[in-house]
């Protein structure tokens, strides 16, 4: 029997983070198929040089002070603090005076040391020797096990441990969400690009197989390996993909919807929804350009931007906050719960997604699975996911999106060739089963039956 050790270390350590990869990891782990005759699936983490089987991914409810959680919060607050420092540096008088910038930097360093660095060091000492949480148990690996690196492992410290497992006969499978830090480094901070590139160098040397989240990314990964190590070495690895599910697993029907969001949908004018982290790759500036043209032409459509604040977005946030249509025809929410997001999907007129580049585009599937039609950038992966069920616009011309919005508003007909009544997509249970089936198909080709359907057709 093959044991699939599905790694989820980052989500285990940071259970409250709810962005794209964390959502995927949490849902795949939750829906891993029960052990069958030929394969056994178990979630695992790699901490402190040890391998542990996860018994519970969500944190235990406890009245005790959560020191690990507190340290994570301090790290998040410190990151936000230094983002604010960088924004202040660009303003007067700091932008015009080296002395003023120096004073600002020294003041911020002292503040950060007192408020963040020192408490984190003290917490580190308090947590020393207590890195094995109650939610997991030690696990002994075996030759023939397959370690599936499902989580975002590029910032992890377990590379040497994985290499030891590989020397002991454990197969290594890398789940690749995208190669965007390599192909479009301008969208990220320099350090993240360096870290991701170092990780990809490591995973190129270490992995036996690669599971992407779309056929588009699978092909990109194969091409990147051919470029780095040549066709002969690339042919010794295997490449496949699975598609993601669509349910919002943290939705709670008894939770309260954000009141300001609820009031947005209380009037009949159409609302177009954008769901994503606020960062340059998502192309929010294009979105504003297109809607400003629509509003200038008399459109009453409203734009609702939902997503946490990310990086390199100070100018975009300033544009939104100073926009004359803010809270009139332009709305932004940076901390919506899954319950509020479910409400937005249920009541919006369409989803709009102008991203420059994606590995998958999870909000598109989340929206369309709920009957909300979607407009997206005319890029390959969106065509793979949406087919003729979506409407597409040209990223070189904001007017193409403006025309889609105004035509839909005028005709009350969504401009896609096929209606969503024919749409079907995978559940997270089916997505997890597909992941396991395709890994097993590549690891043990003779032991696998027919593969599951992945397309969006009925």
Coordinates of C-alpha atoms in Angstrom, one line a residue:
X1 CA 0.0 0.0 0.0
X2 CA 1.2 3.5 -0.9
X3 CA 1.2 6.0 1.9
X4 CA 0.6 9.6 0.7
X5 CA 2.0 12.0 3.4
X6 CA 0.3 15.2 2.5
X7 CA 2.3 18.1 4.0
X8 CA 0.4 21.1 5.6
X9 CA 3.0 22.6 7.9
X10 CA 2.4 26.3 7.2
X11 CA -1.4 26.1 7.6
X12 CA -1.0 24.0 10.7
X13 CA 1.2 26.8 12.2
X14 CA -1.0 29.6 10.9
X15 CA -4.6 28.3 11.0
X16 CA -6.3 31.7 10.8
X17 CA -4.8 32.7 7.5
X18 CA -7.4 32.4 4.7
X19 CA -5.8 33.4 1.4
X20 CA -5.8 31.3 -1.7
X21 CA -3.2 28.6 -0.9
X22 CA -4.3 28.3 2.7
X23 CA -7.8 27.7 1.5
X24 CA -6.7 25.0 -0.9
X25 CA -4.6 23.2 1.7
X26 CA -7.3 23.3 4.4
X27 CA -10.0 22.0 2.1
X28 CA -7.8 19.3 0.5
X29 CA -6.7 18.0 3.9
X30 CA -10.3 18.1 5.2
X31 CA -11.6 16.1 2.2
X32 CA -8.7 13.6 1.7
X33 CA -10.3 10.3 0.7
X34 CA -10.5 7.5 3.2
X35 CA -7.8 4.9 3.0
X36 CA -8.4 2.4 0.2
X37 CA -6.9 -0.9 -0.8
X38 CA -3.9 0.6 -2.6
X39 CA -3.3 4.0 -1.0
X40 CA -3.5 5.6 2.5
X41 CA -3.7 9.3 2.8
X42 CA -2.5 11.1 6.0
X43 CA -1.8 14.8 6.6
X44 CA 1.6 15.5 8.0
X45 CA 3.8 18.3 9.2
X46 CA 7.6 18.7 9.4
X47 CA 8.7 20.6 12.5
X48 CA 12.0 20.7 14.3
X49 CA 13.5 17.9 12.2
X50 CA 10.6 15.6 13.0
X51 CA 7.8 14.1 11.0
X52 CA 4.3 14.2 12.6
X53 CA 0.9 13.0 11.6
X54 CA -1.8 15.6 12.0
X55 CA -4.8 14.5 14.0
X56 CA -6.5 17.9 13.9
X57 CA -5.7 20.8 11.5
X58 CA -7.8 23.4 13.3
X59 CA -6.5 24.8 16.6
X60 CA -7.9 23.3 19.8
X61 CA -10.1 25.6 21.9
X62 CA -8.4 26.4 25.1
X63 CA -8.4 28.9 27.9
X64 CA -4.6 28.8 28.0
X65 CA -2.6 31.6 26.4
X66 CA -1.8 30.7 22.9
X67 CA 1.8 31.7 22.7
X68 CA 2.4 30.4 19.2
X69 CA -0.7 32.3 18.0
X70 CA 0.5 35.4 19.8
X71 CA 3.9 35.2 18.0
X72 CA 2.2 34.8 14.6
X73 CA 0.1 37.9 15.4
X74 CA 3.2 39.9 16.3
X75 CA 4.9 38.9 13.1
X76 CA 1.8 40.1 11.1
X77 CA 1.7 43.4 13.0
X78 CA 5.4 43.9 12.5
X79 CA 5.0 43.4 8.7
X80 CA 2.2 45.9 8.6
X81 CA 4.2 48.4 10.7
X82 CA 7.1 48.4 8.2
X83 CA 4.7 48.7 5.3
X84 CA 3.4 51.8 6.9
X85 CA 7.0 53.0 7.4
X86 CA 7.7 52.6 3.7
X87 CA 4.6 54.6 2.8
X88 CA 5.6 57.4 5.2
X89 CA 9.1 57.6 3.6
X90 CA 7.5 58.6 0.3
X91 CA 5.7 61.6 1.9
X92 CA 6.9 65.0 2.8
X93 CA 9.1 66.0 4.7
X94 CA 10.7 62.5 4.6
X95 CA 10.8 62.3 0.8
X96 CA 12.8 65.6 0.6
X97 CA 15.2 65.3 3.6
X98 CA 17.8 62.6 4.3
X99 CA 17.9 63.7 7.9
X100 CA 14.2 63.4 8.3
X101 CA 14.2 59.9 6.8
X102 CA 17.0 58.9 9.1
X103 CA 15.1 60.2 12.2
X104 CA 12.0 58.3 11.0
X105 CA 13.9 55.1 10.5
X106 CA 15.6 55.3 13.9
X107 CA 12.3 56.0 15.6
X108 CA 10.7 53.1 13.8
X109 CA 13.5 50.7 14.6
X110 CA 13.3 51.6 18.3
X111 CA 9.5 51.2 18.3
X112 CA 9.6 47.9 16.4
X113 CA 12.2 46.6 18.8
X114 CA 10.2 47.4 21.8
X115 CA 6.8 46.4 20.4
X116 CA 7.7 43.5 18.2
X117 CA 11.2 42.2 18.1
X118 CA 11.8 41.9 21.9
X119 CA 8.4 40.3 22.6
X120 CA 9.0 37.8 19.7
X121 CA 12.4 36.9 21.1
X122 CA 10.9 36.3 24.6
X123 CA 8.1 34.2 23.1
X124 CA 10.7 32.2 21.1
X125 CA 12.5 31.4 24.4
X126 CA 9.2 30.5 26.1
X127 CA 8.3 28.2 23.2
X128 CA 11.7 26.5 23.0
X129 CA 11.3 22.8 23.5
X130 CA 7.5 23.1 23.1
X131 CA 7.3 23.1 19.3
X132 CA 5.3 19.8 19.1
X133 CA 1.6 20.9 19.4
X134 CA -1.1 18.6 20.9
X135 CA -2.8 18.2 17.5
X136 CA -0.2 15.8 16.0
X137 CA 1.7 12.6 16.9
X138 CA 5.2 11.4 15.8
X139 CA 5.2 9.4 12.5
X140 CA 7.9 7.0 11.3
X141 CA 8.4 7.2 7.6
X142 CA 8.9 4.1 5.4
X143 CA 10.6 3.5 2.1
X144 CA 8.0 3.9 -0.6
X145 CA 6.1 6.7 1.1
X146 CA 5.2 9.6 -1.1
X147 CA 5.6 13.1 0.6
X148 CA 3.3 15.5 -1.1
X149 CA 4.4 19.1 -0.6
X150 CA 0.9 20.6 -0.7
X151 CA 1.6 23.7 1.4
X152 CA 3.5 26.9 0.6
X153 CA 6.9 25.4 1.4
X154 CA 9.2 28.0 -0.1
X155 CA 9.6 29.8 3.2
X156 CA 10.0 26.6 5.3
X157 CA 13.1 25.4 7.1
X158 CA 12.6 21.6 6.4
X159 CA 14.6 21.3 3.1
X160 CA 17.4 19.2 4.8
X161 CA 14.8 17.0 6.5
X162 CA 13.0 16.3 3.1
X163 CA 16.4 15.4 1.6
X164 CA 17.0 12.9 4.4
X165 CA 13.6 11.4 3.8
X166 CA 14.4 11.1 0.1
X167 CA 17.6 9.3 0.8
X168 CA 15.6 6.8 2.9
X169 CA 13.4 6.0 -0.1
X170 CA 10.6 8.4 0.3
X171 CA 9.3 9.9 -2.9
X172 CA 8.9 13.7 -3.1
X173 CA 6.0 15.3 -5.0
X174 CA 5.7 19.1 -5.4
X175 CA 2.4 20.8 -5.8
X176 CA 2.9 23.9 -7.9
X177 CA 0.4 26.7 -7.7
X178 CA 2.1 29.0 -10.2
X179 CA 5.5 30.2 -11.4
X180 CA 4.6 33.9 -11.3
X181 CA 7.5 35.1 -9.1
X182 CA 9.8 33.6 -11.8
X183 CA 7.8 34.7 -14.9
X184 CA 6.6 38.1 -13.6
X185 CA 9.0 39.2 -10.8
X186 CA 7.9 42.8 -11.1
X187 CA 4.8 42.0 -9.1
X188 CA 6.6 41.0 -6.0
X189 CA 9.2 42.2 -3.5
X190 CA 12.8 41.4 -4.4
X191 CA 13.2 39.1 -1.3
X192 CA 10.2 37.0 -2.1
X193 CA 11.4 36.5 -5.7
X194 CA 14.8 35.4 -4.4
X195 CA 13.2 33.0 -1.8
X196 CA 10.9 31.5 -4.4
X197 CA 13.7 31.1 -7.0
X198 CA 15.9 29.4 -4.4
X199 CA 13.0 27.1 -3.5
X200 CA 12.3 26.2 -7.2
X201 CA 16.0 25.4 -7.6
X202 CA 15.7 23.1 -4.7
X203 CA 12.5 21.5 -5.8
X204 CA 13.9 21.0 -9.3
X205 CA 16.7 18.9 -7.8
X206 CA 14.6 17.1 -5.2
X207 CA 11.1 16.3 -6.5
X208 CA 10.3 13.1 -8.4
X209 CA 7.0 14.5 -9.7
X210 CA 5.0 17.7 -10.0
X211 CA 1.3 18.3 -9.5
X212 CA 0.1 21.6 -10.8
X213 CA -3.4 23.2 -10.2
X214 CA -4.1 23.6 -13.9
X215 CA -2.9 22.2 -17.2
X216 CA -1.5 25.6 -18.0
X217 CA 0.8 25.6 -15.0
X218 CA 1.7 22.0 -15.6
X219 CA 3.0 22.9 -19.0
X220 CA 4.9 25.9 -17.7
X221 CA 6.6 23.8 -15.0
X222 CA 7.7 21.2 -17.6
X223 CA 9.1 24.0 -19.8
X224 CA 10.9 25.6 -16.9
X225 CA 12.6 22.3 -15.9
X226 CA 13.7 21.7 -19.5
X227 CA 15.2 25.2 -19.5
X228 CA 17.0 24.6 -16.2
X229 CA 18.1 21.0 -16.4
X230 CA 17.6 19.9 -20.0
X231 CA 15.1 17.5 -21.7
X232 CA 16.9 14.3 -20.7
X233 CA 16.7 15.0 -16.9
X234 CA 13.2 16.5 -17.2
X235 CA 12.0 13.3 -18.8
X236 CA 12.9 11.4 -15.7
X237 CA 10.3 13.3 -13.7
X238 CA 6.5 13.1 -14.2
X239 CA 4.1 16.1 -14.5
X240 CA 0.3 16.2 -13.9
X241 CA -2.4 18.5 -12.6
X242 CA -5.6 18.6 -10.7
X243 CA -8.3 21.2 -10.5
X244 CA -9.5 23.0 -7.3
X245 CA -12.9 22.8 -5.6
X246 CA -15.2 25.7 -4.8
X247 CA -16.9 25.6 -1.4
X248 CA -16.2 28.3 1.2
X249 CA -15.4 26.0 4.1
X250 CA -15.4 28.7 6.8
X251 CA -18.9 29.9 5.9
X252 CA -21.2 29.9 8.9
X253 CA -24.9 30.4 8.2
X254 CA -25.4 31.7 11.8
X255 CA -22.7 34.4 11.5
X256 CA -23.5 38.0 10.8
X257 CA -23.0 39.5 7.4
X258 CA -21.0 42.8 7.4
X259 CA -23.7 45.5 7.7
X260 CA -22.1 47.9 5.2
X261 CA -21.9 45.0 2.6
X262 CA -25.5 44.0 3.2
X263 CA -26.7 47.6 2.6
X264 CA -24.8 47.7 -0.6
X265 CA -27.0 45.0 -2.1
X266 CA -30.2 46.5 -0.7
X267 CA -30.7 48.7 -3.8
X268 CA -31.5 47.4 -7.4
X269 CA -28.5 48.9 -9.2
X270 CA -26.1 46.2 -10.4
X271 CA -23.0 45.3 -8.4
X272 CA -19.9 43.8 -10.0
X273 CA -17.7 42.0 -7.5
X274 CA -13.9 41.7 -7.5
X275 CA -12.4 39.2 -5.0
X276 CA -8.6 39.0 -4.5
X277 CA -5.7 40.2 -2.4
X278 CA -4.9 43.8 -3.2
X279 CA -1.6 43.6 -5.0
X280 CA -0.3 44.7 -8.4
X281 CA -0.8 41.4 -10.3
X282 CA -4.5 41.5 -9.7
X283 CA -4.7 44.7 -11.8
X284 CA -7.2 46.7 -9.8
X285 CA -6.0 49.9 -11.5
X286 CA -7.3 48.6 -14.8
X287 CA -10.6 47.9 -13.1
X288 CA -10.9 51.5 -11.9
X289 CA -10.0 52.8 -15.3
X290 CA -12.8 50.7 -16.9
X291 CA -15.4 51.6 -14.4
X292 CA -14.5 55.3 -14.5
X293 CA -15.2 55.2 -18.2
X294 CA -18.5 53.4 -17.6
X295 CA -19.6 56.0 -14.9
X296 CA -18.6 58.9 -17.2
X297 CA -21.0 57.3 -19.8
X298 CA -23.8 57.3 -17.2
X299 CA -23.6 53.7 -15.9
X300 CA -25.2 53.2 -12.5
X301 CA -23.3 49.9 -11.9
X302 CA -21.3 49.7 -8.7
X303 CA -17.9 48.1 -8.1
X304 CA -17.3 46.2 -4.9
X305 CA -13.6 45.3 -4.3
X306 CA -13.2 42.5 -1.6
X307 CA -9.7 41.4 -0.5
X308 CA -7.1 41.8 2.2
X309 CA -4.4 44.4 1.7
X310 CA -1.3 42.9 0.2
X311 CA 1.9 44.5 -1.1
X312 CA 3.0 47.3 -3.5
X313 CA -0.5 48.7 -3.3
X314 CA -0.1 52.1 -1.6
X315 CA -0.9 54.1 -4.7
X316 CA -3.9 52.0 -5.5
X317 CA -5.3 52.3 -1.9
X318 CA -4.8 56.0 -2.0
X319 CA -6.6 56.2 -5.3
X320 CA -9.6 54.3 -3.9
X321 CA -9.6 56.2 -0.6
X322 CA -9.6 59.6 -2.4
X323 CA -12.0 58.5 -5.2
X324 CA -15.1 60.7 -5.7
X325 CA -17.3 57.6 -6.1
X326 CA -16.1 56.0 -2.8
X327 CA -19.1 54.6 -0.9
X328 CA -21.3 55.8 -3.8
X329 CA -20.5 53.6 -6.7
X330 CA -17.1 52.3 -5.5
X331 CA -16.8 50.1 -2.4
X332 CA -13.9 48.3 -0.7
X333 CA -13.9 45.6 2.0
X334 CA -10.5 44.3 3.3
X335 CA -11.5 41.8 6.0
X336 CA -14.7 40.0 4.9
X337 CA -15.5 36.6 6.6
X338 CA -16.5 33.7 4.4
X339 CA -20.1 34.3 5.5
X340 CA -20.0 37.9 4.1
X341 CA -18.2 36.7 1.0
X342 CA -20.9 34.1 0.4
X343 CA -23.5 36.8 0.7
X344 CA -21.6 38.9 -1.9
X345 CA -21.4 36.0 -4.3
X346 CA -25.1 35.4 -3.8
X347 CA -26.3 38.9 -4.5
X348 CA -23.8 40.4 -7.0
X349 CA -24.6 40.8 -10.7
X350 CA -21.3 39.4 -11.9
X351 CA -17.7 38.7 -10.9
X352 CA -15.0 40.7 -12.6
X353 CA -11.3 39.5 -12.5
X354 CA -8.8 41.5 -14.5
X355 CA -5.6 39.7 -13.3
X356 CA -2.5 39.8 -15.4
X357 CA -1.5 36.2 -14.7
X358 CA -2.8 33.4 -12.5
X359 CA -2.1 29.8 -11.7
X360 CA -5.9 29.0 -11.5
X361 CA -8.3 31.8 -10.5
X362 CA -10.2 30.3 -7.6
X363 CA -12.7 33.2 -7.2
X364 CA -13.9 32.5 -10.8
X365 CA -14.9 29.0 -9.8
X366 CA -16.3 30.0 -6.5
X367 CA -18.5 32.6 -8.2
X368 CA -19.7 30.5 -11.2
X369 CA -20.4 27.4 -9.0
X370 CA -22.9 29.7 -7.2
X371 CA -24.6 30.9 -10.4
X372 CA -22.7 34.2 -10.5
X373 CA -21.4 34.9 -14.0
X374 CA -17.8 35.9 -14.4
X375 CA -15.9 38.3 -16.7
X376 CA -12.1 37.7 -16.8
X377 CA -8.9 38.6 -18.5
X378 CA -8.3 36.9 -21.8
X379 CA -5.5 34.7 -20.5
X380 CA -4.9 31.0 -21.1
X381 CA -5.7 29.6 -17.6
X382 CA -9.0 31.5 -17.5
X383 CA -9.9 30.0 -20.9
X384 CA -9.0 26.6 -19.5
X385 CA -11.3 27.1 -16.5
X386 CA -14.1 29.1 -17.9
X387 CA -14.4 28.0 -21.5
X388 CA -17.4 29.5 -23.2
X389 CA -19.2 30.0 -19.9
X390 CA -17.2 33.3 -19.2
X391 CA -16.9 36.6 -20.9
X392 CA -13.4 37.9 -21.6
X393 CA -11.9 41.3 -22.0
X394 CA -8.6 42.7 -23.4
X395 CA -6.0 43.8 -20.8
X396 CA -4.6 46.2 -23.3
X397 CA -7.9 48.1 -23.6
X398 CA -10.0 49.0 -20.5
X399 CA -12.8 50.0 -22.9
X400 CA -13.3 46.4 -23.7
X401 CA -14.4 45.8 -20.0
X402 CA -16.4 49.0 -20.0
X403 CA -18.3 47.8 -23.0
X404 CA -19.1 44.4 -21.4
X405 CA -20.4 46.2 -18.2
X406 CA -22.5 48.7 -20.1
X407 CA -23.9 46.2 -22.6
X408 CA -24.9 43.9 -19.8
X409 CA -26.5 46.7 -17.9
X410 CA -28.4 47.8 -20.9
X411 CA -29.5 44.4 -22.2
X412 CA -29.7 42.6 -18.8
X413 CA -28.1 39.6 -20.5
X414 CA -24.7 38.4 -19.5
X415 CA -22.4 38.4 -22.6
X416 CA -21.1 34.8 -22.5
X417 CA -21.9 32.2 -25.3
X418 CA -23.1 29.6 -22.7
X419 CA -25.3 30.0 -19.7
X420 CA -24.3 28.8 -16.2
X421 CA -27.3 26.4 -16.0
X422 CA -25.0 24.0 -17.9
X423 CA -22.0 24.7 -15.6
X424 CA -20.6 22.0 -13.3
X425 CA -17.3 22.1 -11.3
X426 CA -15.6 19.9 -8.8
X427 CA -16.3 19.9 -5.1
X428 CA -13.4 19.9 -2.7
X429 CA -14.1 16.3 -2.1
X430 CA -13.8 15.5 -5.8
X431 CA -10.7 17.8 -6.1
X432 CA -8.9 15.9 -3.3
X433 CA -9.9 12.5 -4.8
X434 CA -8.6 13.7 -8.2
X435 CA -5.3 14.8 -6.6
X436 CA -4.8 11.3 -5.0
X437 CA -5.9 9.4 -8.1
X438 CA -3.5 11.3 -10.4
X439 CA -0.6 10.9 -8.0
X440 CA -1.3 7.2 -7.7
X441 CA -1.6 7.0 -11.5
X442 CA 1.9 8.4 -11.9
X443 CA 3.6 6.6 -9.0
X444 CA 1.9 3.2 -9.6
X445 CA 0.6 3.2 -13.2
X446 CA -0.6 -0.4 -13.1
X447 CA -2.7 0.1 -10.0
X448 CA -5.0 2.9 -11.2
X449 CA -8.5 2.7 -12.7
X450 CA -10.2 5.2 -14.9
X451 CA -9.5 8.8 -14.0
X452 CA -12.2 11.2 -12.7
X453 CA -13.7 13.9 -14.8
X454 CA -12.1 17.3 -14.3
X455 CA -13.9 19.5 -16.9
X456 CA -16.7 21.9 -16.2
X457 CA -19.1 20.3 -18.7
X458 CA -22.0 18.1 -17.3

